Structures are given as structure tokens and as C-alpha cells.
Coordinates of C-alpha atoms in Angstrom, one line a residue:
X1 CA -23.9 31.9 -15.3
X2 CA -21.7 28.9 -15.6
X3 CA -20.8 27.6 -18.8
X4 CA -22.1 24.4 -20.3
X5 CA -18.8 22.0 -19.3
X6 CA -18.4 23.9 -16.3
X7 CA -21.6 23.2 -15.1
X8 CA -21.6 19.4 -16.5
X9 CA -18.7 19.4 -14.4
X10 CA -20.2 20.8 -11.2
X11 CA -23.2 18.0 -11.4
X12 CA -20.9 15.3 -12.0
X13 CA -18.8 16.5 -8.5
X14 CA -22.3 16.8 -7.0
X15 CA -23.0 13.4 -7.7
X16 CA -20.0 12.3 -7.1
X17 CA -19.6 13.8 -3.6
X18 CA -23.4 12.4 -2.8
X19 CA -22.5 8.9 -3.6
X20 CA -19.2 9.5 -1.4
X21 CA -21.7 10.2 1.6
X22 CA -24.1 7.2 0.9
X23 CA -21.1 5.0 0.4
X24 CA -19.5 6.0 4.5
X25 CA -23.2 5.6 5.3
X26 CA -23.9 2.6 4.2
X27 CA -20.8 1.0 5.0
X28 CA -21.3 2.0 8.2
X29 CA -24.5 0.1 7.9
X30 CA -22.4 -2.9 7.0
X31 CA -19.6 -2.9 9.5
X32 CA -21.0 -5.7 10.8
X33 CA -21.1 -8.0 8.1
X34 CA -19.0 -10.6 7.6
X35 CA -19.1 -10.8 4.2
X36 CA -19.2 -6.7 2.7
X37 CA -16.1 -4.6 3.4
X38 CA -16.2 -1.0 2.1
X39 CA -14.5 -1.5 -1.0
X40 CA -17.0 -4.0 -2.1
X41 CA -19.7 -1.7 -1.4
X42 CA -18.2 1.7 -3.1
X43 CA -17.5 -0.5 -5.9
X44 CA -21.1 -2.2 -6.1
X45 CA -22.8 1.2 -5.5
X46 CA -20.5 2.7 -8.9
X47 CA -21.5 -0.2 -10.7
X48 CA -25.4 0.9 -9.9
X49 CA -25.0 4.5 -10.3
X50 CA -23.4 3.3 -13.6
X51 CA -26.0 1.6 -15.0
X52 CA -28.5 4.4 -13.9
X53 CA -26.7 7.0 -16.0
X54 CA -26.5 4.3 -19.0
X55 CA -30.6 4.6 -19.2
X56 CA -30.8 8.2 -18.3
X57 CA -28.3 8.8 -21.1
X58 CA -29.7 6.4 -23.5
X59 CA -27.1 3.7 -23.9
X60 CA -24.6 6.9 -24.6
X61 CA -21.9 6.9 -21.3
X62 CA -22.0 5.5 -18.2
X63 CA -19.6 7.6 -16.7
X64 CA -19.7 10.6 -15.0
X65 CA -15.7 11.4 -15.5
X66 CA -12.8 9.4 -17.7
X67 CA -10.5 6.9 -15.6
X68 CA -7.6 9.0 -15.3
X69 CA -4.2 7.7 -14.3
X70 CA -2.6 11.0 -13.4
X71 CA -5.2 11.5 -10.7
X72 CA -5.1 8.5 -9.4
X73 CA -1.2 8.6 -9.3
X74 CA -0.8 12.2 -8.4
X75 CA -3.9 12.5 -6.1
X76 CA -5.4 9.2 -4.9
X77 CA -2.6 6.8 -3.9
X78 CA -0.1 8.8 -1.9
X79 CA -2.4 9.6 0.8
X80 CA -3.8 5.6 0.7
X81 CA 0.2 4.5 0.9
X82 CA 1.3 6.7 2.8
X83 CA -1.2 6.3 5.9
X84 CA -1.0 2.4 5.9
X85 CA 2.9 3.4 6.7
X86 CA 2.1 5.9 9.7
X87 CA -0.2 3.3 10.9
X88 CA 1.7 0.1 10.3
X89 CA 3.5 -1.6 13.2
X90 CA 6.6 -1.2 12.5
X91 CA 8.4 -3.7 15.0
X92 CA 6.3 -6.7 13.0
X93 CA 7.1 -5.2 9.9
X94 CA 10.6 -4.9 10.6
X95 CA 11.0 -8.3 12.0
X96 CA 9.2 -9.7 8.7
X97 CA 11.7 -7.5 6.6
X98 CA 13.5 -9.8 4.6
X99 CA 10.5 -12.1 4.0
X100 CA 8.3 -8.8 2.8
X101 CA 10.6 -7.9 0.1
X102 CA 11.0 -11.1 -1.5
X103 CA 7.5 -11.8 -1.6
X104 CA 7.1 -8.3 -2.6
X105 CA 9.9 -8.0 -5.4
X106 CA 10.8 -11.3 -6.3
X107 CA 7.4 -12.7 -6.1
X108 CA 6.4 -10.0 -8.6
X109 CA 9.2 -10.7 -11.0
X110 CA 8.3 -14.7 -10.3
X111 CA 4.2 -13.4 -10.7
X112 CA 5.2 -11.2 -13.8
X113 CA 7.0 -13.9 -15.8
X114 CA 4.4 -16.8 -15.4
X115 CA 1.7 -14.3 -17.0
X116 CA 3.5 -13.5 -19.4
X117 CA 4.3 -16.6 -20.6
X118 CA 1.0 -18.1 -20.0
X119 CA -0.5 -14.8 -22.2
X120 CA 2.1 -15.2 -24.9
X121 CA 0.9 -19.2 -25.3
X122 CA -2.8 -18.8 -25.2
X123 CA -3.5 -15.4 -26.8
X124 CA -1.6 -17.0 -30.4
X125 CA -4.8 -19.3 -30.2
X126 CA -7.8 -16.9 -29.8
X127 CA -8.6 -14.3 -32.3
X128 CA -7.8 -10.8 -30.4
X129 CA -5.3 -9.4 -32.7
X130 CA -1.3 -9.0 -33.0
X131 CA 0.2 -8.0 -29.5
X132 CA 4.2 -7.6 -29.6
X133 CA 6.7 -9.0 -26.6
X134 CA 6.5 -5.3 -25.3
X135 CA 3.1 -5.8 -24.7
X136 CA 2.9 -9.1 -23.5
X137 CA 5.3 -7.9 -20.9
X138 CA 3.0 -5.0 -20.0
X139 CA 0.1 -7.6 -19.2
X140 CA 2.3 -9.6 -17.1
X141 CA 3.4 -6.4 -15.2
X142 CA -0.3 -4.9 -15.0
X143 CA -1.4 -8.3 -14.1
X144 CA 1.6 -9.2 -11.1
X145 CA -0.1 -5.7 -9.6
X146 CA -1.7 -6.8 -6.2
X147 CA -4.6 -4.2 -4.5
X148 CA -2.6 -3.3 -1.5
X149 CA -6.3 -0.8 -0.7
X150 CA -8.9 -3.8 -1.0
X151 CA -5.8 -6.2 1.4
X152 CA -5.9 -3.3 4.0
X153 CA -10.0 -3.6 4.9
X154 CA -10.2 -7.5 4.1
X155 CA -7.3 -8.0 6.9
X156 CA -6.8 -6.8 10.3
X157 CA -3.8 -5.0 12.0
X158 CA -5.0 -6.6 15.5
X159 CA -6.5 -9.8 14.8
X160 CA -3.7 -11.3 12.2
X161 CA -0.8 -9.4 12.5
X162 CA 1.8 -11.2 11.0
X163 CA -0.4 -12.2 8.2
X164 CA -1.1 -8.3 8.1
X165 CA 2.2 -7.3 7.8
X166 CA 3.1 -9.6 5.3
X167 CA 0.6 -9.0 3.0
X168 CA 0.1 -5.3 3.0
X169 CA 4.1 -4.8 3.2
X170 CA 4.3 -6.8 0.4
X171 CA 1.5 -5.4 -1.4
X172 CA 3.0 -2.1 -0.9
X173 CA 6.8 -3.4 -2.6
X174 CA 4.5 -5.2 -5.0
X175 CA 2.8 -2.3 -6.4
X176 CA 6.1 -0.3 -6.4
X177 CA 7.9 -3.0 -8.2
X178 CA 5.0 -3.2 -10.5
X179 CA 4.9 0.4 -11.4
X180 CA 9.1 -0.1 -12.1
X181 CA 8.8 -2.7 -14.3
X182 CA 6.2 -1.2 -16.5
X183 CA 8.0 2.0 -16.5
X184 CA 11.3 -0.4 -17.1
X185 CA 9.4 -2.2 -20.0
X186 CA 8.6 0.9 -22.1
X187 CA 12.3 2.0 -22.2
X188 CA 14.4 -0.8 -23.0
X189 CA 14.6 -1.9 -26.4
X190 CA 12.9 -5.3 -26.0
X191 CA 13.7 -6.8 -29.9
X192 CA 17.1 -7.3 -28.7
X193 CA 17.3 -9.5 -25.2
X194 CA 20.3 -10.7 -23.8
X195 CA 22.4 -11.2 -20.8
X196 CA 23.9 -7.9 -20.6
X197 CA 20.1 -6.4 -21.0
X198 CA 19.2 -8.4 -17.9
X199 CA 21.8 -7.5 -15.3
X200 CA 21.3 -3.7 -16.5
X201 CA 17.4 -4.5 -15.9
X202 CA 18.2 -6.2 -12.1
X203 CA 20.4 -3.2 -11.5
X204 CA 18.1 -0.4 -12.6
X205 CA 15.3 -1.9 -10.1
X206 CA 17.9 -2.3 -7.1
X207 CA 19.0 1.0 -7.3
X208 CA 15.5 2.4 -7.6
X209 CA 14.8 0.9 -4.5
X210 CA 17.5 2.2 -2.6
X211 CA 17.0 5.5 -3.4
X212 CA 13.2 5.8 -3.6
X213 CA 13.5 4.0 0.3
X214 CA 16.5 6.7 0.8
X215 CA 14.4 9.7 -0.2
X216 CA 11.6 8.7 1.8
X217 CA 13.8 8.5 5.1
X218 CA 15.8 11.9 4.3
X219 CA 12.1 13.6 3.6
X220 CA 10.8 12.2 6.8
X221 CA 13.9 13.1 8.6
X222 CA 13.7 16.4 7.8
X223 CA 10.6 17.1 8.7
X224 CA 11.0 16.2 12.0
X225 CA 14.2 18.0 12.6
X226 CA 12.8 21.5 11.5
X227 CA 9.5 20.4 13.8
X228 CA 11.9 20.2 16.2
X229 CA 14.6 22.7 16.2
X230 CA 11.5 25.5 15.2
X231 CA 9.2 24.6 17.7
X232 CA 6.2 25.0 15.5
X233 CA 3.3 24.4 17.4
X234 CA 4.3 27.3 20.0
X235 CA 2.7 29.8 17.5
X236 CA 0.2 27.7 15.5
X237 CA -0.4 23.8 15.4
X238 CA -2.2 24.1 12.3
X239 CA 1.2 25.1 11.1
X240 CA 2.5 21.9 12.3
X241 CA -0.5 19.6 10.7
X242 CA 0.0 21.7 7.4
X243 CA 3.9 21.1 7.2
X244 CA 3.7 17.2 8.0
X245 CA 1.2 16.5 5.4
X246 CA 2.8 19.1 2.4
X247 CA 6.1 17.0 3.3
X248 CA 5.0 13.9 2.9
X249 CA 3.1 15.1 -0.4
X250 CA 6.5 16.5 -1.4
X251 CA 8.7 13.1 -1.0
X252 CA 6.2 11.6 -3.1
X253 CA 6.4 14.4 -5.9
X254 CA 10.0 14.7 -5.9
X255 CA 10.2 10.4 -6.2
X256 CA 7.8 11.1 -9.2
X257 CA 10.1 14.0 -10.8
X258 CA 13.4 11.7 -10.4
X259 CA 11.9 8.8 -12.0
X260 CA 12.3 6.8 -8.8
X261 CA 8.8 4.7 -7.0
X262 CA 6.9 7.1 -4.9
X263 CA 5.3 4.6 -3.3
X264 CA 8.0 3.5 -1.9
X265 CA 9.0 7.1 -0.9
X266 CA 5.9 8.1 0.1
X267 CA 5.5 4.8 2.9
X268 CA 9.1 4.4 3.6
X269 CA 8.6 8.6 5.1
X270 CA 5.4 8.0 6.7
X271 CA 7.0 5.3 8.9
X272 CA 9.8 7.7 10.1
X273 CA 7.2 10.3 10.3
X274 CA 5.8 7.9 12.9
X275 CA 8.7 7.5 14.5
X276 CA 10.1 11.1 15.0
X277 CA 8.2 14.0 13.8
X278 CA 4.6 12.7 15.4
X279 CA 6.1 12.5 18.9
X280 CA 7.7 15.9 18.2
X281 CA 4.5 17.7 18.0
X282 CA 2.0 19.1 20.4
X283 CA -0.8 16.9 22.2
X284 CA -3.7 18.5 19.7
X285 CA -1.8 18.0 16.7
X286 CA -1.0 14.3 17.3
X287 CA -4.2 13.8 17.2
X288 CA -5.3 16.0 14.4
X289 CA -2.4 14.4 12.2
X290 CA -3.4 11.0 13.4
X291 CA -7.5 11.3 12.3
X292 CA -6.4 13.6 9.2
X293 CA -3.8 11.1 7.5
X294 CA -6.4 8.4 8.1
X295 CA -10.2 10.4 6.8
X296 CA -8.0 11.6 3.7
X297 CA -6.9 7.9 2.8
X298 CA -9.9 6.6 4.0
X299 CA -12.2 8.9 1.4
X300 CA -9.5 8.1 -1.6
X301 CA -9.8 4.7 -1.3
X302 CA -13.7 5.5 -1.5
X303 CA -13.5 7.4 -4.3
X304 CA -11.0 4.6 -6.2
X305 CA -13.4 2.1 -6.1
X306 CA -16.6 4.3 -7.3
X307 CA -14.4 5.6 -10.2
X308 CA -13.4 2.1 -10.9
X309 CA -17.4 0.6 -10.7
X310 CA -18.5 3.4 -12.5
X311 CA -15.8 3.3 -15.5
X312 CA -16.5 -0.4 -15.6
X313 CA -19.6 0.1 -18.0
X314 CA -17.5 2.6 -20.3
X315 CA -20.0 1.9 -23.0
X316 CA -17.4 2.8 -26.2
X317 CA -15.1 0.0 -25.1
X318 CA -17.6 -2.4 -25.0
X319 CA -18.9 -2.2 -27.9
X320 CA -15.9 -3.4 -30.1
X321 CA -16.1 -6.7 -28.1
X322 CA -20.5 -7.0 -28.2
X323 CA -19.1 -9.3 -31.1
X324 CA -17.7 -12.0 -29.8
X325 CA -18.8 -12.1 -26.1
X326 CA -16.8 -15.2 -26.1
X327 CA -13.6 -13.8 -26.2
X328 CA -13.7 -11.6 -24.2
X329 CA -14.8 -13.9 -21.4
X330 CA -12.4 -16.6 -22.5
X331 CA -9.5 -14.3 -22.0
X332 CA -11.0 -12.6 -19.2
X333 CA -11.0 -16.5 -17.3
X334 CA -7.3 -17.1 -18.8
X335 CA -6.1 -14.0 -16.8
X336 CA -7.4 -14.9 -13.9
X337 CA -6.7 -18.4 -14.1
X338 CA -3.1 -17.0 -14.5
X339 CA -3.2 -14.6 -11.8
X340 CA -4.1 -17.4 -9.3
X341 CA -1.1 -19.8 -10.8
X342 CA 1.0 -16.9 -10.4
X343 CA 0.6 -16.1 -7.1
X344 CA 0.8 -19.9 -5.7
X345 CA 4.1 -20.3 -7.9
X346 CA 5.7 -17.7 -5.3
X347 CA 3.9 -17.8 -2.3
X348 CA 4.4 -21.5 -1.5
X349 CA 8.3 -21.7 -2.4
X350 CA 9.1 -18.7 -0.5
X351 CA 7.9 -19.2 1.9
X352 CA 8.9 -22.6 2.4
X353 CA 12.8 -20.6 1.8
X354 CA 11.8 -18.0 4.4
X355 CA 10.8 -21.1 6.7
X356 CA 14.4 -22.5 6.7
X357 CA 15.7 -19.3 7.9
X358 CA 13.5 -19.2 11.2
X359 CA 14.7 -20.6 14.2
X360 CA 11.8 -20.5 16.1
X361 CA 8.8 -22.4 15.1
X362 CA 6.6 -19.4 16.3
X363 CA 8.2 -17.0 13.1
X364 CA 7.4 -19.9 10.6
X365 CA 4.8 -19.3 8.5
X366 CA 2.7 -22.3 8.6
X367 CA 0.9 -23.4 5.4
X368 CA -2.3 -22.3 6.7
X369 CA -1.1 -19.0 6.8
X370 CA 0.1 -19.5 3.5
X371 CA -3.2 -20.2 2.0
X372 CA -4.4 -17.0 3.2
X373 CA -1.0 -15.0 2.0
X374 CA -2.0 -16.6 -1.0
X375 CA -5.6 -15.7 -1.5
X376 CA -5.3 -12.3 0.4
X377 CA -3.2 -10.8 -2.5
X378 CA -5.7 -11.8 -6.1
X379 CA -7.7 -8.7 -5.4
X380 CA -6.4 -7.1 -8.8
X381 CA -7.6 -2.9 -8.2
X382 CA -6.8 0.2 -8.7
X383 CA -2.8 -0.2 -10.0
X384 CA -3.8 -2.7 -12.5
X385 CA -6.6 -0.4 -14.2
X386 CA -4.5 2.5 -14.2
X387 CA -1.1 0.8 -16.0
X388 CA -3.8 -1.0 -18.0
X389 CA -5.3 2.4 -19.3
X390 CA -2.0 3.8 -19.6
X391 CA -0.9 1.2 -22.0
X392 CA -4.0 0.2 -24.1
X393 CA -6.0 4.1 -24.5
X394 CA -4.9 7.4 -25.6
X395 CA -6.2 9.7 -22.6
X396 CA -9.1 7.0 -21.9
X397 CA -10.0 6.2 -25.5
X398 CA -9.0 3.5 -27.7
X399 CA -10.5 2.8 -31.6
X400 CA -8.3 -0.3 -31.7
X401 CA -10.3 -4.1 -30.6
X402 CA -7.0 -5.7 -29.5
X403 CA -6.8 -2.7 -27.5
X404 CA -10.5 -2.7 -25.7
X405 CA -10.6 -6.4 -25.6
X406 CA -7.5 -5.8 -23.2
X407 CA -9.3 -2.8 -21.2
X408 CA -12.5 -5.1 -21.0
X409 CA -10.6 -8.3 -19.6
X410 CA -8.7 -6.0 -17.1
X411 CA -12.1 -4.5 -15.7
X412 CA -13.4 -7.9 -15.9
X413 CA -11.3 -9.7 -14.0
X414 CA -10.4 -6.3 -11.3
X415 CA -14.0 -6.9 -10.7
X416 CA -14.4 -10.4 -10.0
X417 CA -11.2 -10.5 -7.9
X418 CA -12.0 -7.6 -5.9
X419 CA -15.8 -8.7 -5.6
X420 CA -15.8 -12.7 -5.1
X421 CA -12.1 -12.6 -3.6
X422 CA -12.7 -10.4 -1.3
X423 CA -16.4 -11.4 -0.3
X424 CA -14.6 -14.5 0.8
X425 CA -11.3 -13.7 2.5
X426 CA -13.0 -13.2 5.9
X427 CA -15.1 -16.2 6.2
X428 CA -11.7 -18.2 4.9
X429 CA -9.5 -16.2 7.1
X430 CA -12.1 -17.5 10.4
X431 CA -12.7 -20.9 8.5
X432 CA -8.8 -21.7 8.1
X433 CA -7.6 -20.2 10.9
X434 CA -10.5 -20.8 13.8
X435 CA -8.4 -18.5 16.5
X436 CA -4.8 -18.1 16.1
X437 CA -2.6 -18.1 19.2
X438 CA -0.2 -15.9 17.9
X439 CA -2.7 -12.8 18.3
X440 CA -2.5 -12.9 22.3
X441 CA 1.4 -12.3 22.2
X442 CA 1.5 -9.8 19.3
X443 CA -1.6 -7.6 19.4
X444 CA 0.3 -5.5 22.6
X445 CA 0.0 -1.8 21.1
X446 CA 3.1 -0.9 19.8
X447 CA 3.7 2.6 21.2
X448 CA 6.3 4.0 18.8
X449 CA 3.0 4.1 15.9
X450 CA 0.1 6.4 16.2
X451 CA -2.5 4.0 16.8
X452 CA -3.7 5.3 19.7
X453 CA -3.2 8.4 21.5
X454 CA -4.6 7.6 25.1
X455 CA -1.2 5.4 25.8
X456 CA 1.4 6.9 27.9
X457 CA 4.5 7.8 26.3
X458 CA 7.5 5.3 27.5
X459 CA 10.5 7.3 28.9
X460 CA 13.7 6.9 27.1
X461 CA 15.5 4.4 29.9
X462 CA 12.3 2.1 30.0
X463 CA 12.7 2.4 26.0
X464 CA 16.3 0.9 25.7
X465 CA 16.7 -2.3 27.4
X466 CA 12.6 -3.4 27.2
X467 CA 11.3 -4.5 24.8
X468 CA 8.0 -3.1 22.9
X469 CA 5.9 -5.9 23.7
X470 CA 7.2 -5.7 27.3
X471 CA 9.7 -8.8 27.8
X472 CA 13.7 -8.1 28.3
X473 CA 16.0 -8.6 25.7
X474 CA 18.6 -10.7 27.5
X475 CA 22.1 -10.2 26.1
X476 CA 23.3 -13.1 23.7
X477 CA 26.1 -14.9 25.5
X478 CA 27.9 -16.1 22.6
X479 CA 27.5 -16.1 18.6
X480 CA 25.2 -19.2 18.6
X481 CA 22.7 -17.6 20.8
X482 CA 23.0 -14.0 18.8
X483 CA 22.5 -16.4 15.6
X484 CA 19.4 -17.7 17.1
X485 CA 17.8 -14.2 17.9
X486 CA 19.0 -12.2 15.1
X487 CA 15.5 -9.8 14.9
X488 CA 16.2 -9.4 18.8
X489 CA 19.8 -8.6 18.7
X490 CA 19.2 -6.5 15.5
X491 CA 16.4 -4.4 16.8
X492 CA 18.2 -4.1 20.3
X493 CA 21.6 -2.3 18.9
X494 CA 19.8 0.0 16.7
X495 CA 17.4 1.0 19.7
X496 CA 20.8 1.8 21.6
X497 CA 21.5 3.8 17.9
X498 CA 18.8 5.3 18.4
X499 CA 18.6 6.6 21.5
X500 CA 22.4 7.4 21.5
X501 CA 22.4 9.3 18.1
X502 CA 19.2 9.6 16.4
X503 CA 16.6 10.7 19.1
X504 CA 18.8 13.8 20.5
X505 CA 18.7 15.3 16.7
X506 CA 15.8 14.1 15.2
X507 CA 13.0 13.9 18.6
X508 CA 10.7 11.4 19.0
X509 CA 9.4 9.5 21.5
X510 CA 10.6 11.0 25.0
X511 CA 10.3 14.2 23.8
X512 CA 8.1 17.1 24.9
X513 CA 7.1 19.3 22.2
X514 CA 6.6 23.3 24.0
X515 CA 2.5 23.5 24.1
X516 CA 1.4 26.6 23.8
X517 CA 1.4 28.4 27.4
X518 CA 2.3 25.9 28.9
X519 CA 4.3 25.3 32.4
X520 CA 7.2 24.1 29.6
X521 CA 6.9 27.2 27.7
X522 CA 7.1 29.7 30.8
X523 CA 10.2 28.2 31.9
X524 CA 12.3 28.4 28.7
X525 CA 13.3 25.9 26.5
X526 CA 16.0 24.0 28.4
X527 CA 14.0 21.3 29.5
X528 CA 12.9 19.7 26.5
X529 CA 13.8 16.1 27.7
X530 CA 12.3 13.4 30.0

């Protein structure tokens, strides 16, 4: 017989795995809608089962199991992350580049700053306790966390790519520069600020960058050299599957155990994954590795928003605000109030600086699309609850009002983001921009990602001079014309890289992976290019 917590534990992953299956059911039900997105739904449907265990239990818990940041850390978000960068186009990502990481790491420094002063000025005026500049600085970091999970089914790769691959790149930076900066909060010594304190600061975050990006190539990288040089997938292709996705898991371990931003490692390696190891595989594991990167991050970001609707009616932390309902909700709207002026105070002036950059009128982001930029990343989630929790409980409990107060506004206002927010980004997104005439041009597939599998591969000569999307890349006659198409130029020499240098060690696309009994195997291994 199992014990009493072992079975307590069994019903609650009964439940849990039940409301899993109602929640792909009934968004399935929804897919329609032009208002629900899955998210919404998981979250709305832990919010229910919430409340239902609240009367079953007698006002005791409403939760079936403790928000825990170490599983959503360890567990949840590498498979979420690292997906979005197997599937992300890479050429509009890569085009975007510089754009993505200042939204993404200045705009969170610019975000991070404007919270925390606006906290620091109205929290001296309500009655929630003593908070020090530590912890003022932890809100504005917890609070400059966008939901790259809730961005990725609220926007679409096909429809709005440009917009797509600004926002989830730069939710993607955002949450690793997030993560950074709390970490970077807790272990300077904050009583004593000075200029000295702030270069060390700006240095610590570069150089995390680098090498968390670095370790994510060299991971993905390696993989695809030992898929290649071992030919795998002669013997087993399950052997194959099992070594991309235990890689992948590693990079993002290894980031974790160096103190560096796994995110970053972890989506950094699933776009050279894309690139190299995918096309180095057989036919049957391409697609295998395709639909299992995308069900696993597809049932985590299920299972986040659940766990979040269901720990938002933690009953204990409640209680120590049931007193003054009033401040709670008045610091609730000051947060969110700040979160939107935060947002604007970066999106507009960067872009406007990115604008004066671009040449061509067609790469400018017009303000229309900056409206959306803008609304598309207040979805607070997952990031936000879990630095929240990590600062303000001890292993999901707190006796302390400042403290629940704090967890209570951050619940608060991850719900109303992710709820109104997102209800309305796709009716805005058709409202402000009817049908955009960029999509025609951009929405070719690009071949080098595993989007889809029916696509013929390109051969390595049709690969170098053409470009993805089909038109030639004419040679820039002189350094005003190579000035005026810099992504061209750029992304035409390190294709020639590439196909010179990279491609003969590492695979990819052009190469044929030995099937198993194949014509390729029977005649030796000497033909293993086009």
C-alpha cells in the first residue's frame, strides 16, 4: 500500500495530468477564436480547478502542489526556449539582430530602472512595510520580465513575421537579462553604489552574454559533429532523437552550473541545432525531433499556466492582505501602471534609433508596428512569479505582510496581463494592422529551419549565391552600395563561410545522413555529399 503523501501525491499528478488533457481538448475547441489562445484557457481552467479544491478543502488550500522555482527553471523553460529557437526563422531573426538585443537588454535595463524608481516613490506613501534598495531593485527586475510563452501563441511566425521576431527574440534576451540582473542584484553590495560598481555591473552582464551565447553554439556544434562523423542513425534513430534532446538539456545545465543564462544557451544551441545537426540526421528522425521538441514545449507551457492559475488562490498568502483589500489592489494597479510606462519608455525611442539605421523604408518599423511591439510584451508570466517567489517566500511560504502583499500584487497583475492583454492582442494586431504587405514577401518557408519537412532540400550551389527567399544577391559594386545592404552583404559572406568551412565539418543542409539499408549504405560511405 502506498503511504499517505505518496498517495496525496499520486492524486494530485492524477489530477494534474486530467486537466492537462481537458486543457489540449478544449483548446482545440477554441482554435478558432479570436479572442482565447491556450494560455488563456490553461490558466482560466487552474483558476476553476482552484477554487473547486478551496470548497472541497474547506477554505484550507487551493493548490494541488507549491509554485516551485527549481522546476520551473530546471524542468519547464528549457524545453519552451529552446523549441521557439529550433523553430524560429533564423534569416529574420538575424537580419533584426541588432534591433533584438537592444530592445531585449537595453530595454530591460531602461524597463528595470523606471519601476524601480516609480516603486521606490509610491510605496514610501502606502502602508506595506519597510522594503530596502535591494529589494526595490528586485521588483523592478521581476517586473522588466516579459512572457516570452504567452508572446509565442498571441503572435504568428507566418502572418507577422517581423513583428514575430522582434518580439519573441526580444522576449527571449529579455527574460535572460532579467534572470542576470536579479541574480546580479543579490550579489553586489548595494549600500555602497558608485561608478566603479556600475561599469563592474555592465561588464559582468556583457560577458555573461558572450559566453552563455558561446556555450550554446559550442554545445550545438558538437552535437552535430559527433551525429555526423558516428553516423548514428545507421544502427538506431532513437539513438539519434535521444542524443539531440539530452544535448540540448546539457547546454542548458552546464549554463546553470557556471552561473552563466541558460536561456540564452539553451536557444542560442537550438538554432545551430537547426542548422547542422537536424539536416545531419535520418528522414524519420527529422521528423520525430521536429514533433518531439514541439509536444514537450507545447505541454510545459500547459502545465506553466495551470500551476500559475491554480497557485493564484494560495489561500495563506491571502489572508495577511484580507485586511486592507485596498492595498493590495492599489499597489497591484501601481505595478501595472508602471509596467505599461516602462515598456513605452523603450519601445518608442528605440525604435525610432533603430529607424535611423535602416536604409530601406521596408526594414523600418513603422509606429503601427510599434504599438503592437509595445502591447505584445505586458503579458507579465511565468519568469516574473518565479523571481517573485524566490525573493519574497522561503520554499513557497512567507509569515511576513510586506512579503505576501508583494506575492499577491505579482499574481495580481501576471493575471490581468496575461488574461486582458492577451485577450486583446489579436483583435488589436487585425484592428491596427488590417493586412500587412510585408507578409507576401517574407512568409516564403525558410528551408534552413524545421518547419516543415515536405520541402526539398536545396543543394549546396543553389544555397550560395540565392538567396532564401529566392532573389539573387547581386554583388555590391562599391562601399556605398555594400553600406546600403549591409544584412545582404553580411549574410552573403558568411553563407560562402559557411559552405567553405563550416558545412564540410559540421553537416547540414546538403548532406545525406546513411538511412538504414539504404542504396547510400550498400555502397560505403564515400558519397556522403550532394
Amino acid at each position: 500500500m502506498l503511504s499517505t503523501s505518496d498517495h496525496a501525491s499520486v492524486v494530485s499528478m492524477n489530477l494534474f495530468v486530467a486537466l492537462l488533457c481537458a486543457c489540449i481538448v478544449l483548446g482545440h475547441l477554441l482554435e478558432e477564436n479570436r479572442w482565447m489562445n491556450e494560455s488563456i484557457t490553461a490558466l482560466l481552467i487552474g483558476i476553476c480547478t482552484g477554487v473547486v479544491i478551496l470548497l472541497l478543502s474547506g477554505g484550507k488550500s487551493s493548490h494541488l502542489l507549491v509554485f516551485s522555482e527549481d522546476l520551473f527553471f530546471i524542468y519547464l523553460l528549457p524545453p519552451i526556449i529552446f523549441n521557439a529557437g529550433f523553430q524560429v526563422k533564423k534569416k529574420q531573426f538575424f537580419k533584426n539582430f541588432i534591433t533584438i538585443m537592444l530592445f531585449g537588454a537595453v530595454g530591460t535595463l531602461i524597463s528595470c530602472c523606471i519601476i524601480t524608481l516609480g516603486v521606490m516613490q509610491a510605496f514610501k506613501k502606502m502602508d506595506i512595510g519597510s522594503l530596502d534598495i535591494g529589494e526595490y531593485l528586485a521588483i523592478g527586475a521581476i517586473f522588466a520580465a516579459t512572457d516570452s510563452v504567452c508572446t509565442l501563441q498571441v503572435l504568428n511566425q507566418d502572418e507577422t513575421p517581423l513583428l514575430y521576431s522582434l518580439v519573441f527574440g526580444e522576449g527571449v534576451v529579455n527574460d535572460a537579462t532579467s534572470v542576470v540582473l536579479f541574480n546580479a542584484i543579490h550579489s553586489f553590495d548595494l549600500n555602497h553604489i558608485d561608478l566603479s560598481t556600475a561599469f563592474h555591473f555592465s561588464g559582468n552582464l556583457l560577458y555573461l552574454f558572450f559566453t552563455s551565447t558561446m556555450l550554446g553554439v559550442l554545445s550545438g556544434l558538437l552535437s552535430a559533429y559527433i551525429i555526423k562523423k558516428l553516423y548514428i542513425g545507421r544502427h538506431s534513430t532513437d539513438r539519434e532523437v535521444a542524443l539531440m534532446i539530452l544535448m540540448a538539456y546539457l547546454s542548458y545545465m552546464l549554463a546553470e552550473l557556471c552561473y552563466m543564462s541558460g536561456i540564452l544557451t539553451v536557444f542560442f544551441c537550438g538554432i545551430v541545432m537547426s542548422h547542422y545537426t537536424w539536416h545531419n540526421v535520418t528522414e524519420s528522425s527529422r521528423v520525430t525531433t521536429k514533433h518531439t521538441f514541439a509536444t514537450l514545449s507545447f505541454v510545459a507551457e500547459i502545465f506553466i499556466f495551470l500551476y500559475v492559475g491554480m497557485d493564484a488562490l494560495d489561500i495563506e498568502k491571502w489572508r495577511f492582505v484580507s485586511d486592507s483589500p485596498g492595498t493590495s489592489i492599489a499597489v497591484s494597479s501601481v505595478l501595472l501602471g508602471l509596467v505599461l510606462a516602462g515598456r513605452a519608455a523603450f519601445v518608442f525611442p528605440l525604435s525610432f534609433l533603430s529607424n535611423l539605421a535602416k536604409k530601406s523604408p521596408n526594414e523600418k518599423i513603422s509606429f503601427r508596428q510599434q504599438v503592437i511591439i509595445w502591447w505584445a510584451g505586458l503579458m507579465r508570466g511565468a519568469v516574473s512569479m518565479a523571481l517573485a517567489y524566490n525573493q519574497f517566500t522561503m520554499s513557497g511560504h512567507t509569515q511576513q505582510r510586506t512579503n505576501a502583499i508583494m506575492i499577491t500584487s505579482t499574481i495580481t497583475v501576471v493575471l490581468v496581463s496575461t488574461v486582458v492583454f492577451g485577450l486583446m492582442t489579436k483583435p488589436l494586431i487585425r484592428f491596427v494592422l488590417p493586412q500587412p504587405k510585408h507578409t507576401v514577401s517574407m512568409t516564403m518557408e525558410d528551408s534552413s529551419t524545421p518547419k516543415s519537412i515536405t520541402i526539398p532540400f536545396l543543394g549546396a550551389a543553389q544555397d550560395s549565391e540565392v538567396d532564401i527567399d529566392g532573389h539573387e544577391i547581386h554583388r555590391p559594386s562599391s562601399i556605398r552600395a555594400l553600406l546600403a545592404t549591409p544584412t545582404h552583404t553580411v549574410h552573403r559572406y558568411w553563407r560562402k563561410f559557411d559552405d567553405a568551412f563550416m558545412r564540410p565539418v559540421f553537416g547540414g543542409r546538403g548532406f545525406v545522413p546513411v538511412d538504414p539499408g539504404s542504396p547510400t549504405e550498400r555502397n560505403g560511405h564515400h558519397h556522403q555529399w550532394h
